[in-house]
């Protein structure tokens, strides 16, 4: 409970439900926009490209929104200062609004700024993306979702990056059974948030266990911000669960595993990527985490400069965000901006920064490359998108920069490619 109290202000990145003609500017480009200077329009005055960011900069989720947005800022500061902007001549400006992680507030802020931006560089949180999805389609605006639900893969107006949560669960459980100390006789269970974010993790677990020929032993759920995990932990402990897939966000991770430690529960916890936050390193929960927790995410260990993309990330962070401590969410903000940059370069090359032009440019890209920090994302029209299928496994280590030590990189279950992403 001490840990839960200490981390009560920490919150989720992705919990919750999943549940024009702009080319009217006075530029002299022709209507086909096949390579001339883009005409001015919403979010582009002929000189500067403006991008929207709707993220929690207040409230309990600001601990995630702040470093993630710092990653956005650092990346675009680098582009503006060292590359001269998109295509070497159009600097980028971010328009940042506080959602407080509240969908109605996010919708209000979206409507305030949508006509002042070319696209959205960040929409943080599954419930926020859900609340805006229909409006994005109606407005022909593209947004980068800072959430990894596989539901986003086929959405025309979204620019997802990374392996979806379902793939994390598939690879995490395959690793546990084949290399992580488990077996096909292990009792495997789940503890998931009781909403579509939790459903995404559970969907991956169900798929993995079916492929592995293992029956789910038990499953428990909880609401966001659950004040007491006694019931859930007692249930899982009573069922003899040896490994538990955890779909949570940091505050509930602290509550659940704090209770597990208090009750002497010795299971191995495999956490979906938003379950971790660096503040755990300094918490009383860290010894339990070191013994009983692994984190399933993507990419190399932080600081591995053998990876070209990592060297560049570290340099850019040191140059443009020197006060930012190493943080997994800063890295995500950097990478989502890198994806948006690739789309904008294609749009400017085609001479069209209108909303339709952004979509056409996005669909024209064959793959999104992240220089080894995330898996390459096969791109194109929504029906052709092919997300990364491999995941990395980390274990807590307080001596590491972000408190995580790589166990195995690029683990891909032999059946991960068989998982089909919904429409």
PDB file of C-alpha atoms in Angstrom, residues 52-347:
ATOM      1  CA  UNK A  52      -1.631  19.576 -33.255  1.00  0.00           C
ATOM      2  CA  UNK A  53      -0.857  17.790 -29.989  1.00  0.00           C
ATOM      3  CA  UNK A  54      -3.678  16.843 -27.636  1.00  0.00           C
ATOM      4  CA  UNK A  55      -2.188  15.338 -24.533  1.00  0.00           C
ATOM      5  CA  UNK A  56      -2.562  15.496 -20.752  1.00  0.00           C
ATOM      6  CA  UNK A  57      -0.321  18.246 -19.432  1.00  0.00           C
ATOM      7  CA  UNK A  58      -2.320  18.374 -16.200  1.00  0.00           C
ATOM      8  CA  UNK A  59      -3.764  15.737 -13.919  1.00  0.00           C
ATOM      9  CA  UNK A  60      -2.456  12.321 -13.037  1.00  0.00           C
ATOM     10  CA  UNK A  61      -1.631  11.326 -16.622  1.00  0.00           C
ATOM     11  CA  UNK A  62       0.628  14.328 -17.137  1.00  0.00           C
ATOM     12  CA  UNK A  63       3.498  12.136 -15.933  1.00  0.00           C
ATOM     13  CA  UNK A  64       3.162  10.423 -19.292  1.00  0.00           C
ATOM     14  CA  UNK A  65       1.960  13.294 -21.459  1.00  0.00           C
ATOM     15  CA  UNK A  66       4.829  15.569 -20.447  1.00  0.00           C
ATOM     16  CA  UNK A  67       7.782  13.329 -21.401  1.00  0.00           C
ATOM     17  CA  UNK A  68       5.980  12.113 -24.500  1.00  0.00           C
ATOM     18  CA  UNK A  69       5.422  15.692 -25.658  1.00  0.00           C
ATOM     19  CA  UNK A  70       9.011  16.547 -24.781  1.00  0.00           C
ATOM     20  CA  UNK A  71       9.973  13.822 -27.242  1.00  0.00           C
ATOM     21  CA  UNK A  72       7.811  15.529 -29.867  1.00  0.00           C
ATOM     22  CA  UNK A  73       9.405  18.903 -29.181  1.00  0.00           C
ATOM     23  CA  UNK A  74      12.964  17.625 -29.226  1.00  0.00           C
ATOM     24  CA  UNK A  75      12.477  15.844 -32.536  1.00  0.00           C
ATOM     25  CA  UNK A  76      10.968  18.871 -34.288  1.00  0.00           C
ATOM     26  CA  UNK A  77      13.546  21.235 -32.765  1.00  0.00           C
ATOM     27  CA  UNK A  78      16.158  19.009 -34.359  1.00  0.00           C
ATOM     28  CA  UNK A  79      14.368  19.073 -37.732  1.00  0.00           C
ATOM     29  CA  UNK A  80      13.975  22.838 -37.628  1.00  0.00           C
ATOM     30  CA  UNK A  81      17.504  23.607 -36.453  1.00  0.00           C
ATOM     31  CA  UNK A  82      19.559  21.038 -38.326  1.00  0.00           C
ATOM     32  CA  UNK A  83      17.499  20.149 -41.379  1.00  0.00           C
ATOM     33  CA  UNK A  84      15.950  23.537 -41.998  1.00  0.00           C
ATOM     34  CA  UNK A  85      12.472  22.089 -41.530  1.00  0.00           C
ATOM     35  CA  UNK A  86      10.481  19.658 -43.671  1.00  0.00           C
ATOM     36  CA  UNK A  87      12.048  19.431 -47.149  1.00  0.00           C
ATOM     37  CA  UNK A  88      14.735  21.755 -45.832  1.00  0.00           C
ATOM     38  CA  UNK A  89      12.514  24.831 -45.901  1.00  0.00           C
ATOM     39  CA  UNK A  90       9.304  24.483 -43.902  1.00  0.00           C
ATOM     40  CA  UNK A  91       9.792  24.672 -40.115  1.00  0.00           C
ATOM     41  CA  UNK A  92       7.315  22.884 -37.889  1.00  0.00           C
ATOM     42  CA  UNK A  93       5.416  24.422 -35.000  1.00  0.00           C
ATOM     43  CA  UNK A  94       3.465  22.398 -32.437  1.00  0.00           C
ATOM     44  CA  UNK A  95       0.076  23.544 -31.151  1.00  0.00           C
ATOM     45  CA  UNK A  96      -0.251  21.834 -27.772  1.00  0.00           C
ATOM     46  CA  UNK A  97      -3.525  21.526 -25.895  1.00  0.00           C
ATOM     47  CA  UNK A  98      -4.211  19.881 -22.550  1.00  0.00           C
ATOM     48  CA  UNK A  99      -6.759  17.058 -22.630  1.00  0.00           C
ATOM     49  CA  UNK A 100      -6.383  16.241 -18.917  1.00  0.00           C
ATOM     50  CA  UNK A 101      -6.906  12.687 -20.225  1.00  0.00           C
ATOM     51  CA  UNK A 102     -10.621  13.451 -20.445  1.00  0.00           C
ATOM     52  CA  UNK A 103     -12.325  12.569 -23.778  1.00  0.00           C
ATOM     53  CA  UNK A 104     -14.911  15.418 -23.716  1.00  0.00           C
ATOM     54  CA  UNK A 105     -12.127  17.893 -23.015  1.00  0.00           C
ATOM     55  CA  UNK A 106     -10.050  16.389 -25.819  1.00  0.00           C
ATOM     56  CA  UNK A 107     -12.954  16.766 -28.269  1.00  0.00           C
ATOM     57  CA  UNK A 108     -13.367  20.399 -27.253  1.00  0.00           C
ATOM     58  CA  UNK A 109      -9.654  21.110 -27.750  1.00  0.00           C
ATOM     59  CA  UNK A 110      -9.666  19.280 -31.075  1.00  0.00           C
ATOM     60  CA  UNK A 111     -12.428  21.513 -32.387  1.00  0.00           C
ATOM     61  CA  UNK A 112     -10.585  24.595 -31.168  1.00  0.00           C
ATOM     62  CA  UNK A 113      -7.455  23.894 -33.168  1.00  0.00           C
ATOM     63  CA  UNK A 114      -8.354  21.522 -36.007  1.00  0.00           C
ATOM     64  CA  UNK A 115      -8.515  24.320 -38.589  1.00  0.00           C
ATOM     65  CA  UNK A 116      -5.123  25.624 -37.502  1.00  0.00           C
ATOM     66  CA  UNK A 117      -3.145  22.426 -38.033  1.00  0.00           C
ATOM     67  CA  UNK A 118      -2.142  20.256 -40.973  1.00  0.00           C
ATOM     68  CA  UNK A 119      -2.534  17.073 -38.902  1.00  0.00           C
ATOM     69  CA  UNK A 120      -2.168  15.846 -35.324  1.00  0.00           C
ATOM     70  CA  UNK A 121       1.274  14.763 -34.200  1.00  0.00           C
ATOM     71  CA  UNK A 122      -0.133  13.172 -31.036  1.00  0.00           C
ATOM     72  CA  UNK A 123      -3.442  12.023 -29.568  1.00  0.00           C
ATOM     73  CA  UNK A 124      -2.644  10.337 -26.268  1.00  0.00           C
ATOM     74  CA  UNK A 125      -4.878   7.611 -24.916  1.00  0.00           C
ATOM     75  CA  UNK A 126      -7.268   5.004 -26.236  1.00  0.00           C
ATOM     76  CA  UNK A 127     -10.402   6.744 -24.888  1.00  0.00           C
ATOM     77  CA  UNK A 128      -9.335  10.011 -26.491  1.00  0.00           C
ATOM     78  CA  UNK A 129      -8.717   8.377 -29.866  1.00  0.00           C
ATOM     79  CA  UNK A 130     -12.059   6.593 -29.626  1.00  0.00           C
ATOM     80  CA  UNK A 131     -13.824   9.860 -28.889  1.00  0.00           C
ATOM     81  CA  UNK A 132     -12.276  11.555 -31.928  1.00  0.00           C
ATOM     82  CA  UNK A 133     -12.148   8.773 -34.492  1.00  0.00           C
ATOM     83  CA  UNK A 134     -15.401   9.550 -36.325  1.00  0.00           C
ATOM     84  CA  UNK A 135     -14.646  13.253 -36.340  1.00  0.00           C
ATOM     85  CA  UNK A 136     -11.177  12.683 -37.765  1.00  0.00           C
ATOM     86  CA  UNK A 137     -12.762  10.771 -40.637  1.00  0.00           C
ATOM     87  CA  UNK A 138     -15.427  13.427 -41.212  1.00  0.00           C
ATOM     88  CA  UNK A 139     -12.775  16.161 -41.242  1.00  0.00           C
ATOM     89  CA  UNK A 140     -10.256  14.162 -43.346  1.00  0.00           C
ATOM     90  CA  UNK A 141      -7.600  14.828 -40.717  1.00  0.00           C
ATOM     91  CA  UNK A 142      -4.795  12.380 -39.928  1.00  0.00           C
ATOM     92  CA  UNK A 143      -3.610  11.820 -36.350  1.00  0.00           C
ATOM     93  CA  UNK A 144      -0.850   9.782 -34.723  1.00  0.00           C
ATOM     94  CA  UNK A 145      -2.372   7.759 -31.838  1.00  0.00           C
ATOM     95  CA  UNK A 146      -0.110   7.411 -28.788  1.00  0.00           C
ATOM     96  CA  UNK A 147      -1.686   4.037 -28.065  1.00  0.00           C
ATOM     97  CA  UNK A 148      -1.056   0.602 -29.613  1.00  0.00           C
ATOM     98  CA  UNK A 149      -4.425  -1.058 -30.016  1.00  0.00           C
ATOM     99  CA  UNK A 150      -4.544  -3.246 -33.121  1.00  0.00           C
ATOM    100  CA  UNK A 151      -7.901  -1.613 -33.879  1.00  0.00           C
ATOM    101  CA  UNK A 152      -6.013   1.408 -35.268  1.00  0.00           C
ATOM    102  CA  UNK A 153      -4.134  -0.531 -37.950  1.00  0.00           C
ATOM    103  CA  UNK A 154      -6.899  -0.354 -40.595  1.00  0.00           C
ATOM    104  CA  UNK A 155      -8.088   3.163 -39.798  1.00  0.00           C
ATOM    105  CA  UNK A 156      -7.452   5.541 -42.726  1.00  0.00           C
ATOM    106  CA  UNK A 157      -7.136   8.627 -40.547  1.00  0.00           C
ATOM    107  CA  UNK A 158      -4.665   7.155 -38.058  1.00  0.00           C
ATOM    108  CA  UNK A 159      -0.897   6.775 -38.277  1.00  0.00           C
ATOM    109  CA  UNK A 160      -0.088   4.059 -35.714  1.00  0.00           C
ATOM    110  CA  UNK A 161       3.443   2.893 -34.993  1.00  0.00           C
ATOM    111  CA  UNK A 162       4.841  -0.149 -33.194  1.00  0.00           C
ATOM    112  CA  UNK A 163       3.642  -3.705 -32.652  1.00  0.00           C
ATOM    113  CA  UNK A 164       0.074  -3.686 -31.281  1.00  0.00           C
ATOM    114  CA  UNK A 165      -0.780  -4.803 -27.754  1.00  0.00           C
ATOM    115  CA  UNK A 166      -2.128  -8.103 -29.079  1.00  0.00           C
ATOM    116  CA  UNK A 167       1.267  -8.881 -30.610  1.00  0.00           C
ATOM    117  CA  UNK A 168       2.982  -8.033 -27.320  1.00  0.00           C
ATOM    118  CA  UNK A 169       0.814 -10.590 -25.522  1.00  0.00           C
ATOM    119  CA  UNK A 170       1.356 -13.233 -28.207  1.00  0.00           C
ATOM    120  CA  UNK A 171       5.144 -12.870 -28.127  1.00  0.00           C
ATOM    121  CA  UNK A 172       5.357 -12.459 -24.371  1.00  0.00           C
ATOM    122  CA  UNK A 173       3.513 -15.683 -23.635  1.00  0.00           C
ATOM    123  CA  UNK A 174       5.336 -17.632 -26.339  1.00  0.00           C
ATOM    124  CA  UNK A 175       8.625 -16.480 -24.819  1.00  0.00           C
ATOM    125  CA  UNK A 176       7.483 -17.501 -21.325  1.00  0.00           C
ATOM    126  CA  UNK A 177       6.466 -20.988 -22.417  1.00  0.00           C
ATOM    127  CA  UNK A 178       9.478 -21.662 -24.645  1.00  0.00           C
ATOM    128  CA  UNK A 179      12.338 -19.759 -22.967  1.00  0.00           C
ATOM    129  CA  UNK A 180      11.131 -17.935 -19.879  1.00  0.00           C
ATOM    130  CA  UNK A 181      10.759 -20.783 -17.436  1.00  0.00           C
ATOM    131  CA  UNK A 182       7.222 -21.862 -18.257  1.00  0.00           C
ATOM    132  CA  UNK A 183       5.905 -24.846 -20.161  1.00  0.00           C
ATOM    133  CA  UNK A 184       2.751 -26.061 -21.835  1.00  0.00           C
ATOM    134  CA  UNK A 185       1.716 -27.345 -18.421  1.00  0.00           C
ATOM    135  CA  UNK A 186       2.027 -23.955 -16.728  1.00  0.00           C
ATOM    136  CA  UNK A 187      -1.016 -22.311 -15.212  1.00  0.00           C
ATOM    137  CA  UNK A 188      -1.358 -19.033 -17.102  1.00  0.00           C
ATOM    138  CA  UNK A 189      -3.827 -16.321 -16.112  1.00  0.00           C
ATOM    139  CA  UNK A 190      -4.648 -12.702 -16.831  1.00  0.00           C
ATOM    140  CA  UNK A 191      -5.267  -9.562 -14.812  1.00  0.00           C
ATOM    141  CA  UNK A 192      -6.673  -6.930 -17.154  1.00  0.00           C
ATOM    142  CA  UNK A 193      -8.326  -3.548 -17.057  1.00  0.00           C
ATOM    143  CA  UNK A 194     -12.098  -3.956 -17.506  1.00  0.00           C
ATOM    144  CA  UNK A 195     -12.410  -1.988 -20.724  1.00  0.00           C
ATOM    145  CA  UNK A 196     -11.348  -2.301 -24.375  1.00  0.00           C
ATOM    146  CA  UNK A 197      -7.718  -1.569 -23.467  1.00  0.00           C
ATOM    147  CA  UNK A 198      -7.865  -4.675 -21.303  1.00  0.00           C
ATOM    148  CA  UNK A 199      -9.738  -6.509 -24.041  1.00  0.00           C
ATOM    149  CA  UNK A 200      -6.845  -5.843 -26.419  1.00  0.00           C
ATOM    150  CA  UNK A 201      -4.428  -7.614 -24.095  1.00  0.00           C
ATOM    151  CA  UNK A 202      -6.868 -10.431 -23.415  1.00  0.00           C
ATOM    152  CA  UNK A 203      -7.407 -10.907 -27.153  1.00  0.00           C
ATOM    153  CA  UNK A 204      -3.687 -11.441 -27.637  1.00  0.00           C
ATOM    154  CA  UNK A 205      -3.517 -13.847 -24.698  1.00  0.00           C
ATOM    155  CA  UNK A 206      -6.457 -15.898 -25.978  1.00  0.00           C
ATOM    156  CA  UNK A 207      -4.882 -16.144 -29.422  1.00  0.00           C
ATOM    157  CA  UNK A 208      -1.495 -17.158 -28.030  1.00  0.00           C
ATOM    158  CA  UNK A 209      -2.862 -19.822 -25.697  1.00  0.00           C
ATOM    159  CA  UNK A 210      -4.969 -21.357 -28.458  1.00  0.00           C
ATOM    160  CA  UNK A 211      -1.871 -21.628 -30.648  1.00  0.00           C
ATOM    161  CA  UNK A 212       0.163 -23.055 -27.776  1.00  0.00           C
ATOM    162  CA  UNK A 213      -2.529 -25.579 -26.871  1.00  0.00           C
ATOM    163  CA  UNK A 214      -2.896 -24.194 -23.357  1.00  0.00           C
ATOM    164  CA  UNK A 215      -6.153 -23.456 -21.587  1.00  0.00           C
ATOM    165  CA  UNK A 216      -6.445 -20.192 -19.678  1.00  0.00           C
ATOM    166  CA  UNK A 217      -6.492 -21.059 -15.993  1.00  0.00           C
ATOM    167  CA  UNK A 218      -8.209 -17.940 -14.672  1.00  0.00           C
ATOM    168  CA  UNK A 219      -8.835 -14.277 -15.431  1.00  0.00           C
ATOM    169  CA  UNK A 220      -9.475 -11.313 -13.164  1.00  0.00           C
ATOM    170  CA  UNK A 221     -10.293  -7.724 -14.051  1.00  0.00           C
ATOM    171  CA  UNK A 222     -10.337  -4.343 -12.372  1.00  0.00           C
ATOM    172  CA  UNK A 223     -11.532  -0.788 -13.046  1.00  0.00           C
ATOM    173  CA  UNK A 224      -9.080   2.027 -13.776  1.00  0.00           C
ATOM    174  CA  UNK A 225      -7.783   3.441 -10.513  1.00  0.00           C
ATOM    175  CA  UNK A 226      -8.782   0.365  -8.512  1.00  0.00           C
ATOM    176  CA  UNK A 227      -8.269   1.212  -4.817  1.00  0.00           C
ATOM    177  CA  UNK A 228      -7.770  -2.345  -3.548  1.00  0.00           C
ATOM    178  CA  UNK A 229      -6.545  -5.455  -5.381  1.00  0.00           C
ATOM    179  CA  UNK A 230      -7.107  -7.897  -2.531  1.00  0.00           C
ATOM    180  CA  UNK A 231      -9.978  -9.667  -4.330  1.00  0.00           C
ATOM    181  CA  UNK A 232      -8.113 -10.055  -7.622  1.00  0.00           C
ATOM    182  CA  UNK A 233      -4.802 -11.166  -6.135  1.00  0.00           C
ATOM    183  CA  UNK A 234      -6.486 -13.614  -3.800  1.00  0.00           C
ATOM    184  CA  UNK A 235      -8.410 -15.065  -6.744  1.00  0.00           C
ATOM    185  CA  UNK A 236      -5.299 -15.554  -8.890  1.00  0.00           C
ATOM    186  CA  UNK A 237      -3.289 -16.904  -5.990  1.00  0.00           C
ATOM    187  CA  UNK A 238      -6.089 -19.336  -5.137  1.00  0.00           C
ATOM    188  CA  UNK A 239      -6.144 -20.626  -8.713  1.00  0.00           C
ATOM    189  CA  UNK A 240      -2.449 -21.390  -8.567  1.00  0.00           C
ATOM    190  CA  UNK A 241      -1.576 -19.068 -11.439  1.00  0.00           C
ATOM    191  CA  UNK A 242       2.142 -19.333 -12.164  1.00  0.00           C
ATOM    192  CA  UNK A 243       2.274 -16.590 -14.787  1.00  0.00           C
ATOM    193  CA  UNK A 244      -0.084 -13.630 -15.153  1.00  0.00           C
ATOM    194  CA  UNK A 245      -0.427 -11.359 -18.188  1.00  0.00           C
ATOM    195  CA  UNK A 246      -0.963  -7.850 -16.845  1.00  0.00           C
ATOM    196  CA  UNK A 247      -2.791  -5.222 -18.889  1.00  0.00           C
ATOM    197  CA  UNK A 248      -2.653  -2.142 -16.729  1.00  0.00           C
ATOM    198  CA  UNK A 249      -1.283   1.328 -16.469  1.00  0.00           C
ATOM    199  CA  UNK A 250       1.346   2.393 -13.930  1.00  0.00           C
ATOM    200  CA  UNK A 251      -0.898   3.348 -11.016  1.00  0.00           C
ATOM    201  CA  UNK A 252      -2.757   0.050 -11.159  1.00  0.00           C
ATOM    202  CA  UNK A 253       0.482  -1.866 -11.711  1.00  0.00           C
ATOM    203  CA  UNK A 254       1.665  -0.421  -8.413  1.00  0.00           C
ATOM    204  CA  UNK A 255      -1.590  -1.304  -6.674  1.00  0.00           C
ATOM    205  CA  UNK A 256      -1.791  -4.843  -8.025  1.00  0.00           C
ATOM    206  CA  UNK A 257       1.836  -5.830  -7.550  1.00  0.00           C
ATOM    207  CA  UNK A 258       2.021  -4.043  -4.213  1.00  0.00           C
ATOM    208  CA  UNK A 259      -0.825  -6.227  -2.995  1.00  0.00           C
ATOM    209  CA  UNK A 260       0.808  -9.309  -4.543  1.00  0.00           C
ATOM    210  CA  UNK A 261       4.014  -8.558  -2.641  1.00  0.00           C
ATOM    211  CA  UNK A 262       2.073  -8.014   0.574  1.00  0.00           C
ATOM    212  CA  UNK A 263       0.329 -11.383   0.184  1.00  0.00           C
ATOM    213  CA  UNK A 264       3.527 -13.208  -0.760  1.00  0.00           C
ATOM    214  CA  UNK A 265       2.290 -14.135  -4.225  1.00  0.00           C
ATOM    215  CA  UNK A 266       5.209 -15.569  -6.208  1.00  0.00           C
ATOM    216  CA  UNK A 267       3.830 -15.565  -9.781  1.00  0.00           C
ATOM    217  CA  UNK A 268       5.724 -14.157 -12.758  1.00  0.00           C
ATOM    218  CA  UNK A 269       4.000 -11.052 -14.098  1.00  0.00           C
ATOM    219  CA  UNK A 270       4.316 -10.210 -17.794  1.00  0.00           C
ATOM    220  CA  UNK A 271       3.384  -6.571 -18.313  1.00  0.00           C
ATOM    221  CA  UNK A 272       1.960  -4.946 -21.448  1.00  0.00           C
ATOM    222  CA  UNK A 273       4.014  -1.883 -22.421  1.00  0.00           C
ATOM    223  CA  UNK A 274       1.999   0.873 -20.624  1.00  0.00           C
ATOM    224  CA  UNK A 275       2.261  -1.042 -17.340  1.00  0.00           C
ATOM    225  CA  UNK A 276       5.741   0.340 -16.611  1.00  0.00           C
ATOM    226  CA  UNK A 277       7.046   3.725 -15.581  1.00  0.00           C
ATOM    227  CA  UNK A 278      10.564   4.693 -14.550  1.00  0.00           C
ATOM    228  CA  UNK A 279       9.403   5.918 -11.136  1.00  0.00           C
ATOM    229  CA  UNK A 280       9.194   2.275 -10.058  1.00  0.00           C
ATOM    230  CA  UNK A 281      12.978   2.247  -9.811  1.00  0.00           C
ATOM    231  CA  UNK A 282      12.902   4.493  -6.758  1.00  0.00           C
ATOM    232  CA  UNK A 283       9.850   2.840  -5.202  1.00  0.00           C
ATOM    233  CA  UNK A 284       9.665   0.202  -2.426  1.00  0.00           C
ATOM    234  CA  UNK A 285       8.115  -2.108  -5.019  1.00  0.00           C
ATOM    235  CA  UNK A 286      11.361  -2.449  -6.986  1.00  0.00           C
ATOM    236  CA  UNK A 287      12.713  -5.555  -5.162  1.00  0.00           C
ATOM    237  CA  UNK A 288       9.477  -7.433  -5.898  1.00  0.00           C
ATOM    238  CA  UNK A 289       9.543  -6.267  -9.516  1.00  0.00           C
ATOM    239  CA  UNK A 290      13.107  -7.480  -9.931  1.00  0.00           C
ATOM    240  CA  UNK A 291      12.060 -10.961  -8.863  1.00  0.00           C
ATOM    241  CA  UNK A 292       8.620 -11.262 -10.392  1.00  0.00           C
ATOM    242  CA  UNK A 293       8.105  -8.894 -13.334  1.00  0.00           C
ATOM    243  CA  UNK A 294       9.083  -8.703 -16.995  1.00  0.00           C
ATOM    244  CA  UNK A 295       8.079  -5.932 -19.397  1.00  0.00           C
ATOM    245  CA  UNK A 296       7.069  -6.664 -22.964  1.00  0.00           C
ATOM    246  CA  UNK A 297       7.652  -3.877 -25.438  1.00  0.00           C
ATOM    247  CA  UNK A 298       9.770  -3.249 -28.498  1.00  0.00           C
ATOM    248  CA  UNK A 299      13.222  -2.192 -29.626  1.00  0.00           C
ATOM    249  CA  UNK A 300      16.727  -2.308 -28.130  1.00  0.00           C
ATOM    250  CA  UNK A 301      17.891  -1.558 -24.598  1.00  0.00           C
ATOM    251  CA  UNK A 302      18.058   2.149 -23.909  1.00  0.00           C
ATOM    252  CA  UNK A 303      21.560   3.511 -24.458  1.00  0.00           C
ATOM    253  CA  UNK A 304      22.748   0.831 -26.892  1.00  0.00           C
ATOM    254  CA  UNK A 305      24.657   3.014 -29.306  1.00  0.00           C
ATOM    255  CA  UNK A 306      25.352   0.088 -31.607  1.00  0.00           C
ATOM    256  CA  UNK A 307      21.910   0.948 -32.927  1.00  0.00           C
ATOM    257  CA  UNK A 308      22.222   3.955 -35.235  1.00  0.00           C
ATOM    258  CA  UNK A 309      18.827   5.269 -34.268  1.00  0.00           C
ATOM    259  CA  UNK A 310      19.715   5.124 -30.572  1.00  0.00           C
ATOM    260  CA  UNK A 311      22.877   7.177 -31.017  1.00  0.00           C
ATOM    261  CA  UNK A 312      20.863   9.830 -32.811  1.00  0.00           C
ATOM    262  CA  UNK A 313      18.087   9.794 -30.222  1.00  0.00           C
ATOM    263  CA  UNK A 314      20.614  10.260 -27.405  1.00  0.00           C
ATOM    264  CA  UNK A 315      22.327  13.094 -29.249  1.00  0.00           C
ATOM    265  CA  UNK A 316      19.072  14.876 -30.000  1.00  0.00           C
ATOM    266  CA  UNK A 317      17.827  14.437 -26.436  1.00  0.00           C
ATOM    267  CA  UNK A 318      21.081  15.838 -25.026  1.00  0.00           C
ATOM    268  CA  UNK A 319      21.004  18.762 -27.452  1.00  0.00           C
ATOM    269  CA  UNK A 320      17.343  19.756 -27.426  1.00  0.00           C
ATOM    270  CA  UNK A 321      15.986  18.326 -24.150  1.00  0.00           C
ATOM    271  CA  UNK A 322      18.977  18.325 -21.772  1.00  0.00           C
ATOM    272  CA  UNK A 323      16.770  18.409 -18.670  1.00  0.00           C
ATOM    273  CA  UNK A 324      14.695  15.395 -19.718  1.00  0.00           C
ATOM    274  CA  UNK A 325      15.585  12.264 -17.765  1.00  0.00           C
ATOM    275  CA  UNK A 326      15.696   9.020 -19.781  1.00  0.00           C
ATOM    276  CA  UNK A 327      12.111   7.910 -20.219  1.00  0.00           C
ATOM    277  CA  UNK A 328      10.293   5.352 -22.340  1.00  0.00           C
ATOM    278  CA  UNK A 329       7.553   7.860 -23.122  1.00  0.00           C
ATOM    279  CA  UNK A 330      10.040  10.486 -24.339  1.00  0.00           C
ATOM    280  CA  UNK A 331      11.278   7.850 -26.774  1.00  0.00           C
ATOM    281  CA  UNK A 332       7.754   7.177 -28.021  1.00  0.00           C
ATOM    282  CA  UNK A 333       7.159  10.886 -28.599  1.00  0.00           C
ATOM    283  CA  UNK A 334      10.384  11.060 -30.581  1.00  0.00           C
ATOM    284  CA  UNK A 335       9.339   8.087 -32.719  1.00  0.00           C
ATOM    285  CA  UNK A 336       5.793   9.219 -33.402  1.00  0.00           C
ATOM    286  CA  UNK A 337       7.215  12.525 -34.649  1.00  0.00           C
ATOM    287  CA  UNK A 338       9.640  10.606 -36.834  1.00  0.00           C
ATOM    288  CA  UNK A 339       6.650   8.846 -38.459  1.00  0.00           C
ATOM    289  CA  UNK A 340       4.818  12.136 -38.983  1.00  0.00           C
ATOM    290  CA  UNK A 341       7.984  13.583 -40.507  1.00  0.00           C
ATOM    291  CA  UNK A 342       8.098  10.825 -43.121  1.00  0.00           C
ATOM    292  CA  UNK A 343       4.498  11.573 -44.103  1.00  0.00           C
ATOM    293  CA  UNK A 344       5.117  15.320 -44.336  1.00  0.00           C
ATOM    294  CA  UNK A 345       8.190  14.830 -46.491  1.00  0.00           C
ATOM    295  CA  UNK A 346       6.112  12.758 -48.913  1.00  0.00           C
ATOM    296  CA  UNK A 347       3.329  15.354 -48.926  1.00  0.00           C
TER     297      UNK A 347
END
